[in-house]
XYZ file of C-alpha atoms in Angstrom:
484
model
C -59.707 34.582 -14.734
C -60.644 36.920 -12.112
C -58.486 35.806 -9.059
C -59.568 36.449 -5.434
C -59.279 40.282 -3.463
C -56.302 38.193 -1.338
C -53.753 37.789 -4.311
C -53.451 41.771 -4.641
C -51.953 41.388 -1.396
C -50.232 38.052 -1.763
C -46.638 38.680 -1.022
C -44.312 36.464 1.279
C -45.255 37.337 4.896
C -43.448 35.156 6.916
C -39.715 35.054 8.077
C -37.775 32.115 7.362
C -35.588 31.875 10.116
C -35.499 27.810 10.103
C -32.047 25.994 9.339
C -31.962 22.745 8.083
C -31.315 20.974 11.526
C -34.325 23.124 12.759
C -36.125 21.946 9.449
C -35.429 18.768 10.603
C -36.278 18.748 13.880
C -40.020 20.234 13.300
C -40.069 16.799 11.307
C -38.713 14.227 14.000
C -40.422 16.438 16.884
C -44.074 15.621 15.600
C -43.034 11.848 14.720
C -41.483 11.735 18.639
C -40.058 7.841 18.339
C -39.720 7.911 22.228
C -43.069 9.505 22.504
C -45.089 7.092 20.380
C -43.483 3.801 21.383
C -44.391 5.615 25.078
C -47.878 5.580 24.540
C -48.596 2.724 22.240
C -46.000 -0.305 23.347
C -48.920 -1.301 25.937
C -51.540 -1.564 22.892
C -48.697 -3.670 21.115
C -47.983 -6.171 24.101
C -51.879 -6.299 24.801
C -53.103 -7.371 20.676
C -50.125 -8.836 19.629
C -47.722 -9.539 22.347
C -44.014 -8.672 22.103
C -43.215 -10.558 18.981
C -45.668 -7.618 17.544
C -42.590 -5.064 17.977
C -41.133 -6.480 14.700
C -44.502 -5.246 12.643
C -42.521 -1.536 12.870
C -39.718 -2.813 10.646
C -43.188 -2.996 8.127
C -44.562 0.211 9.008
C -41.268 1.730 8.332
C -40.438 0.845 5.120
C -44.300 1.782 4.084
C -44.064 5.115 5.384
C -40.672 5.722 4.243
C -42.171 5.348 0.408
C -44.952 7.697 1.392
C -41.909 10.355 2.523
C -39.727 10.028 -0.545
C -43.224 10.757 -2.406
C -44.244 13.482 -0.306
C -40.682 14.780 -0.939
C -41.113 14.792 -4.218
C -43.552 17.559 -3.952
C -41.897 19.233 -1.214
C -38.546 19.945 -3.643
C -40.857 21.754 -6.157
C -43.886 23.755 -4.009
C -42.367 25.146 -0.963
C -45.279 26.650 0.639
C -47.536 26.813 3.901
C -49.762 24.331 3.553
C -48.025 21.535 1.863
C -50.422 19.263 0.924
C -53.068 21.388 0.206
C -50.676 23.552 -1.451
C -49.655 20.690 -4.051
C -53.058 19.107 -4.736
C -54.521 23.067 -5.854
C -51.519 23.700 -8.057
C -51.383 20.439 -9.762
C -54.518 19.467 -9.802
C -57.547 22.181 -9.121
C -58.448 24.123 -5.855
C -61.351 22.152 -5.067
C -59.301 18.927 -4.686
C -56.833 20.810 -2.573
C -59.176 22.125 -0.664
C -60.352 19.410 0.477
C -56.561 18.357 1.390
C -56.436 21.127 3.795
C -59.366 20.271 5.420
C -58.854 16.699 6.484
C -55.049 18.706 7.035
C -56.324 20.956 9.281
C -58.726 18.484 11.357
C -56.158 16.003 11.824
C -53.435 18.718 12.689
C -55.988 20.098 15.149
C -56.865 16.852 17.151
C -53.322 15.604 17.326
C -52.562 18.713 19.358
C -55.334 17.918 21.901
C -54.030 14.499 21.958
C -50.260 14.896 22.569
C -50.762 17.524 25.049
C -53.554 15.304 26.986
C -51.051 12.390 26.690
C -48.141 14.885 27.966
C -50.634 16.085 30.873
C -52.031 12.415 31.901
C -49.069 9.739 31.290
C -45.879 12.065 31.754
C -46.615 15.003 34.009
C -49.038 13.832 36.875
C -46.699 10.647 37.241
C -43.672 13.014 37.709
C -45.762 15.309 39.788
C -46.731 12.027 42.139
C -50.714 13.106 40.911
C -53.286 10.611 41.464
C -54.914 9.739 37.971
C -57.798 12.230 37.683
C -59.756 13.092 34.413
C -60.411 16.366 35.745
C -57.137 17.598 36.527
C -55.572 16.133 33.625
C -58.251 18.346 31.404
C -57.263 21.173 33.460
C -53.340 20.309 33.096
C -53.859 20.163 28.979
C -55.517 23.116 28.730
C -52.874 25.081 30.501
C -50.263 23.277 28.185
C -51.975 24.565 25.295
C -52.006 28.142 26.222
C -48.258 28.138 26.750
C -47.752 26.676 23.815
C -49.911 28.836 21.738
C -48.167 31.765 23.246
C -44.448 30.228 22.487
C -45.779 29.500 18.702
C -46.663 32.848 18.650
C -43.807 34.685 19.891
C -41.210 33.566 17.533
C -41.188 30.721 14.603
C -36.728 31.445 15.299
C -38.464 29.924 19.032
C -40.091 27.552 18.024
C -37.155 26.146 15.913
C -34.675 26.164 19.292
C -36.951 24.633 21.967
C -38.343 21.765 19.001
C -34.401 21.247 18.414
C -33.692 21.171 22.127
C -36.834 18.641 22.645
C -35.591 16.422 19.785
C -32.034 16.673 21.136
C -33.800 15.519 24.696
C -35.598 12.722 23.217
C -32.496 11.363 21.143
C -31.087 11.502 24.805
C -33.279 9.238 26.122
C -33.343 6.727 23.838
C -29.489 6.742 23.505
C -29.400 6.564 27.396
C -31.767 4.037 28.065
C -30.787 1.761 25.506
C -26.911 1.977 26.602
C -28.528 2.027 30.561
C -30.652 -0.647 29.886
C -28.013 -3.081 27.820
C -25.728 -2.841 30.630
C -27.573 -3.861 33.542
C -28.775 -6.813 31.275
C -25.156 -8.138 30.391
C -23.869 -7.801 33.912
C -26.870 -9.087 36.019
C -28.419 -11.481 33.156
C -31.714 -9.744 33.787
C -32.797 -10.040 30.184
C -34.576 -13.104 27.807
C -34.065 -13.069 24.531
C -37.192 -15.485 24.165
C -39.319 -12.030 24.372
C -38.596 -11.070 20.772
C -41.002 -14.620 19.728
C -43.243 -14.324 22.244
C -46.605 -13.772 21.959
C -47.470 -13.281 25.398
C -50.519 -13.002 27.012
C -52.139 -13.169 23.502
C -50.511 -16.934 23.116
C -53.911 -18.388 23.762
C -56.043 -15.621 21.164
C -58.325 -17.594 18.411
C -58.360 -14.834 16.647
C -54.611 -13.750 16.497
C -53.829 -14.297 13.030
C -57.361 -13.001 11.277
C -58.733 -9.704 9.838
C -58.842 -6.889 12.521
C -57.126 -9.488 14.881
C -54.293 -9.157 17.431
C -51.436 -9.403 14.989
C -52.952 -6.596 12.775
C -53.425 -4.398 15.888
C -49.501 -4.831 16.396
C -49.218 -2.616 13.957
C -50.836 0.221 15.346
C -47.940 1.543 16.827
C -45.558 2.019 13.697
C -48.624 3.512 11.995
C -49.502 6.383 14.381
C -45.934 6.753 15.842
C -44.242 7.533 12.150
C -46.336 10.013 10.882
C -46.329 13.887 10.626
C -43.109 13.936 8.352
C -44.365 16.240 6.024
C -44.323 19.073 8.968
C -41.736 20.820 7.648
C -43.423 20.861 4.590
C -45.757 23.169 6.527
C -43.770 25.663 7.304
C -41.701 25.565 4.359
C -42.183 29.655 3.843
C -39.980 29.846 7.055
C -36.964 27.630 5.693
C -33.919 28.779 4.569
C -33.729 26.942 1.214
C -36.634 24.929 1.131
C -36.072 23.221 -2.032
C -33.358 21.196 -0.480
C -33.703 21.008 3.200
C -37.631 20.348 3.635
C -37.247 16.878 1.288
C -34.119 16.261 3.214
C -35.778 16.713 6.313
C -38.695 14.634 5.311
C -36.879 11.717 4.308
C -34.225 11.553 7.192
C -36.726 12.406 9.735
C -38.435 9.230 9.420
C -35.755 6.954 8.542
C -33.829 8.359 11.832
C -37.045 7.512 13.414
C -37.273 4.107 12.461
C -34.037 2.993 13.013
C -33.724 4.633 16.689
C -37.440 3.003 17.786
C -36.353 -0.574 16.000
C -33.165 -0.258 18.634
C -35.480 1.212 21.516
C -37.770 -1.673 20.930
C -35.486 -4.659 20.689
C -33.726 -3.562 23.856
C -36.875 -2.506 26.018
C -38.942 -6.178 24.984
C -35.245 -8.025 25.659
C -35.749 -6.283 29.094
C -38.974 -7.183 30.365
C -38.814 -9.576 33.499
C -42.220 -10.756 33.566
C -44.462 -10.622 29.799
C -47.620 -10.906 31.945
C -46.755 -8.077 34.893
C -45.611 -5.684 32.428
C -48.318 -6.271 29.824
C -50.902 -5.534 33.056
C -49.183 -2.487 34.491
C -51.110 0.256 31.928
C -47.358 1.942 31.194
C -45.197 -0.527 29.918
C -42.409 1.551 29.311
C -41.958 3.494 33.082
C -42.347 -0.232 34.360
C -39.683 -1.842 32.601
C -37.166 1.557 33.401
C -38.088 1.110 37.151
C -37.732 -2.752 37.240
C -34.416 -2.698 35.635
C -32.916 0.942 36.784
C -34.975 1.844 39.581
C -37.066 4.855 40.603
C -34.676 7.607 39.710
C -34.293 6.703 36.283
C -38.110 6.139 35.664
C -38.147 9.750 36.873
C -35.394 11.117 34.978
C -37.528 8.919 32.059
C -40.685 11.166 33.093
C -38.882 14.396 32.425
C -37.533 13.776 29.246
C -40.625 12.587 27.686
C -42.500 15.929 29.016
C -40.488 18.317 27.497
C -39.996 16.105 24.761
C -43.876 16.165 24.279
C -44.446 19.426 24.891
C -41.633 20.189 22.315
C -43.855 17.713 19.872
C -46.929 19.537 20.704
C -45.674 22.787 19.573
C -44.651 21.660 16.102
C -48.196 19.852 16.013
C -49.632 23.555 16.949
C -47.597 25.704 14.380
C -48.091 23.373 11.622
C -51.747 23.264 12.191
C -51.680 27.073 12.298
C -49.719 27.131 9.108
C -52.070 25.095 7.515
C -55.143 27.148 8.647
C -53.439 30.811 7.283
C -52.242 29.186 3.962
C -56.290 28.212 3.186
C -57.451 31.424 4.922
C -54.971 33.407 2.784
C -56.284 31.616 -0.287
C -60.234 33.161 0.933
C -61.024 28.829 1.439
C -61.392 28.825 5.112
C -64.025 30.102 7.255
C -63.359 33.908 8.868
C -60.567 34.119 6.808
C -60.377 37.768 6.551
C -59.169 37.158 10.078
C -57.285 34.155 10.059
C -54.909 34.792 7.213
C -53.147 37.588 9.220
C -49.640 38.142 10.313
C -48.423 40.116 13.050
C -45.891 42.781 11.669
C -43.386 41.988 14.423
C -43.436 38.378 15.114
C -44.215 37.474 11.682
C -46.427 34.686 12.923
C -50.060 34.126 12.023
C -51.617 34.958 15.564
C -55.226 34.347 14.906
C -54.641 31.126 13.525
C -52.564 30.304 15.750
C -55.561 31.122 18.455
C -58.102 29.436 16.572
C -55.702 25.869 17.251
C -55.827 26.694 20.953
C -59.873 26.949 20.763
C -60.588 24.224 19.274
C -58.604 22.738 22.102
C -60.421 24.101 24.872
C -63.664 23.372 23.225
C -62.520 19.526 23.135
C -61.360 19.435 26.414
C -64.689 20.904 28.173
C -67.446 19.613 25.732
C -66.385 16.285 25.164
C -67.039 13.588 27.705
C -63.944 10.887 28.247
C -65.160 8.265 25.484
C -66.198 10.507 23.233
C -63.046 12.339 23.051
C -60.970 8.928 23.006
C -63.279 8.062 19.944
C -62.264 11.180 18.531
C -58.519 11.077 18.945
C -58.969 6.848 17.743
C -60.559 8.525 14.548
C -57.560 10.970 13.777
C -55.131 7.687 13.312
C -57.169 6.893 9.946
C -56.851 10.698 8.543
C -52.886 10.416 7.807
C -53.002 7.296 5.566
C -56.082 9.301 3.869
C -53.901 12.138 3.108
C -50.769 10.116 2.415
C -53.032 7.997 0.159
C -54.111 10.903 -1.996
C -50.952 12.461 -1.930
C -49.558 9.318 -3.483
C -52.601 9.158 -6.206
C -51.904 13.097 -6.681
C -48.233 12.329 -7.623
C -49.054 9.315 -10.071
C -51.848 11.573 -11.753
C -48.989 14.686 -12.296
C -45.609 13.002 -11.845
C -44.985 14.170 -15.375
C -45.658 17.828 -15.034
C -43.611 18.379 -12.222
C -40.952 20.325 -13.186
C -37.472 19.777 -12.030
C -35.273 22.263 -9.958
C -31.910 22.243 -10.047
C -29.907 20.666 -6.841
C -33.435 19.497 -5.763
C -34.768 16.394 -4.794
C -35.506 13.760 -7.140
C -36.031 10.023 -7.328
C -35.039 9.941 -10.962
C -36.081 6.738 -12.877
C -37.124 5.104 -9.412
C -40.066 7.662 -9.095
C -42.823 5.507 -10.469
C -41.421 2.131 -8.597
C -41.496 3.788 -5.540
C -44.927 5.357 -6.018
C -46.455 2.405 -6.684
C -45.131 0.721 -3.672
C -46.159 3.232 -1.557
C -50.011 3.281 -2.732
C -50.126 -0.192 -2.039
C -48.579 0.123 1.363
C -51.401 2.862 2.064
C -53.640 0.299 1.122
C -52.505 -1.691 3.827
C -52.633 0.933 6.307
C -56.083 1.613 5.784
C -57.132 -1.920 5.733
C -55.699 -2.370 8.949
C -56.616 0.444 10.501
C -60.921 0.240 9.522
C -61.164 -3.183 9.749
C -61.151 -4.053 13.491
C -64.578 -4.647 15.036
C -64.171 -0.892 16.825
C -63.221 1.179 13.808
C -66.717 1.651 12.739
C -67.216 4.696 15.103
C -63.815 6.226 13.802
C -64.528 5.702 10.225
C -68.479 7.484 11.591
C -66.436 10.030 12.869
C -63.869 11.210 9.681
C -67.401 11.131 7.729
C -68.555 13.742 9.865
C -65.749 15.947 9.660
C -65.478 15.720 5.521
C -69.221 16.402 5.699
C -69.130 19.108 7.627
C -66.632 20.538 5.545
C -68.783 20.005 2.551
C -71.116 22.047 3.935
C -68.113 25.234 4.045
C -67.707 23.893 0.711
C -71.033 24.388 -0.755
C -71.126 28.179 0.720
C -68.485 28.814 -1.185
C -69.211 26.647 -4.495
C -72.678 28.942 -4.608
C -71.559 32.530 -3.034
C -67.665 32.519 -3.619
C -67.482 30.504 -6.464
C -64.419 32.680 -7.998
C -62.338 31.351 -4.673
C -62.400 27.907 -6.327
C -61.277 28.671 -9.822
C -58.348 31.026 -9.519
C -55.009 30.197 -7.845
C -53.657 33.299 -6.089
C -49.976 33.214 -5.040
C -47.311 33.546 -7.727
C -45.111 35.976 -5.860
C -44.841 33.432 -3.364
C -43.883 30.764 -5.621
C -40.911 33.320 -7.029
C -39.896 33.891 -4.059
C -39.576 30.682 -2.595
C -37.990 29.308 -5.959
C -35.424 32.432 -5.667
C -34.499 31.349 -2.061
C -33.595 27.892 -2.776
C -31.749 29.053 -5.596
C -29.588 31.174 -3.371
């Protein structure tokens, strides 16, 4: 077959400068325990109450089957990409493509949404801002340009300030929890009675049905441990791929869940009043400043913004990645420009732009509910991928080929496959069935038909894009690394 002008010129670009604690990091960085029990424990006290916390012990043990899947493919394709990557080399570029796109829109919104979240919960409360939409637009859109300019500068850069923001975050936790636990035992400010309470949700009719509050508890495992397959994305920049990115993937999120179970247990043992914390709009700072005072609900504040803005970076570069792997591949659109890499950085700029203006764009065209909608709508796009990750591994488990010293499930491969498509199952059920979900699930319609219409361009004008599969020097390269 005739394969695209791009694979003439097809030859490993990009520096791997990434060790396998960086590796590592860029996986716990986008999960950010602290940072997603931060912004979602209200949600959890609100639907479910604080009994809900205990629905994360759930969500971890799903998602950790989705990672040792997903790390499965990540010890035998180490690519930019990932996904998308796997899913046109196993199965056929049009199914990967559209991996990459759902990739690439959920990628792109999470960035808009951690750095709004960084801008509007962590920095104006540090700052001593009053809460203004405005400002907090203006805030995020600052944060992405300095970001955009750090992702571009160095991916060696990016590794040491997303290790230093992961080291940061551990910090935190590890401080608070200690902090926290001993101001309980010697003042008896604490009630164990929290961890089976349902709170203000005691009275809810509807607690225990479909798209009720207990369901919503679960929110907050299912967008907190996500975005483990990062490193996956920027595989092409790890020193020996084959074995740190599924070692990354893996320990990321079981790190993950076993700090936030801790974090959890101790902050819902802490809470002096269910009812005045539930009602305060951040859960978290409240609890800190009723227990430790001011100071530490500042020091709290400080942490989680460079903690954030750590997570916001690995959100950016692995979009980025994601955009030059389909762009080098002729699948995405202006990729003539997009697939580039600056000579001396080694880092796709343009794509790297392109994640900053789409951004902007959000933050100035989208009125307030509109872009909440649209940020609610990016929850469901993980457990879409995950799912069809999953499905991709049962359909080609068998052709995989094995590398040595890689990872491998062995004989549990298929067990643990099936388990996790049935826990993605779950996900999804909870996630579209509440009686708001209908605009989300709207929403990720949009997006896949937009794409489609991308698609069709190139289906009638480019069909040749969608047959071939440029890239073997890559492959042989990456396969000699890891074999290093």
């Amino acid at each position: 077959m005739a394969q695209p002008a791009a694979a003439e010129n097809y030859e490993p670009e990009l520096r791997r400068s990434l060790g396998s604690f960086q590796v590592f990091a860029i996986s716990f960085a986008f999960i950010s325990v602290a940072v997603g029990i931060f912004a979602t424990y209200d949600e959890v006290l609100q639907e479910a109450g604080p009994v809900g916390i205990w629905l994360w012990i759930l969500a971890a043990i799903g998602q950790t089957l989705v990672a040792l899947v997903v790390a499965q493919f990540a010890a035998r394709i180490a690519l930019s990409g990932s996904s998308y990557q796997w899913a046109s080399r196993l199965a056929n570029p049009r199914v990967g493509w559209l991996f990459g796109w759902l990739s690439f829109w959920y990628l792109a919104i999470a960035v808009v949404a951690m750095d709004n979240a960084l801008a509007s919960q962590a920095l104006m409360p540090l700052l001593n801002m009053p809460e203004d939409e405005q400002v907090a637009r203006l805030l995020t859109v600052a944060i992405l340009v300095v970001q955009a300019v750090l992702v571009i500068a160095s991916t060696r850069l990016l590794g040491l300030i997303t290790a230093g923001a992961v080291g940061v975050e551990l910090a935190i936790v590890v401080v608070l929890v200690l902090a926290l636990a001993l101001v309980m035992v010697f003042t008896g400010s604490c009630d164990v009675e929290n961890l089976t309470s349902r709170g203000v949700t005691a009275d809810s009719p509807n607690y225990f049905a479909i798209g009720g509050g207990l369901m919503a508890g679960m929110i907050m495992g299912l967008t907190t441990l996500v975005g483990f397959d990062s490193a996956a994305n920027l595989a092409e920049e790890a020193k020996d791929p084959y074995r740190s990115v599924p070692r990354a993937i893996v320990s990321s999120v079981v790190a993950a869940a076993v700090l936030g179970l801790i974090f959890l247990i101790v902050l819902t043992i802490a809470i002096p009043d269910v009812e005045h914390v539930t009602d305060s709009g951040s859960p978290v700072a409240t609890i800190i400043r009723d227990q430790l005072g001011p100071v530490m609900e500042r020091v709290l504040l400080a942490g989680m913004v460079f903690a954030m803005f750590g997570a916001g970076m690995v959100v950016m570069a692995a979009c980025s990645r994601q955009v030059f792997a389909m762009a080098r591949d002729e699948r995405f659109p202006a990729h003539r420009l997009l697939r580039r890499v600056n000579p001396r950085t080694k880092t796709p700029i343009p794509a790297t732009i392109l994640i900053l203006l789409v951004g902007v764009v959000l933050m100035v065209a989208l009125p307030g509910a509109a872009l909440i909608e649209l940020i609610v709508a990016s929850t469901i796009l993980p457990a879409l991928i995950y799912g069809a990750i999953v499905v991709l591994y049962l359909v080609v488990r068998k052709r995989l080929e094995r590398r040595e010293g890689g990872f491998s499930l062995g004989r549990f491969e298929l067990p643990v496959a099936v388990a996790a498509l049935i826990w993605v199952a779950i996900a999804l059920f909870v996630l579209v069935t509440p009686a708001g979900a209908l605009v989300s699930v709207v929403i990720d319609l949009v997006l896949i038909l937009a794409g489609g219409v991308y698609f069709a361009k190139m289906w009638f004008f480019n069909r040749e894009v969608l047959d071939t599969e440029p890239g073997d020097a890559v492959v042989e390269a990456s396969a000699a690394v890891g074999t290093e």
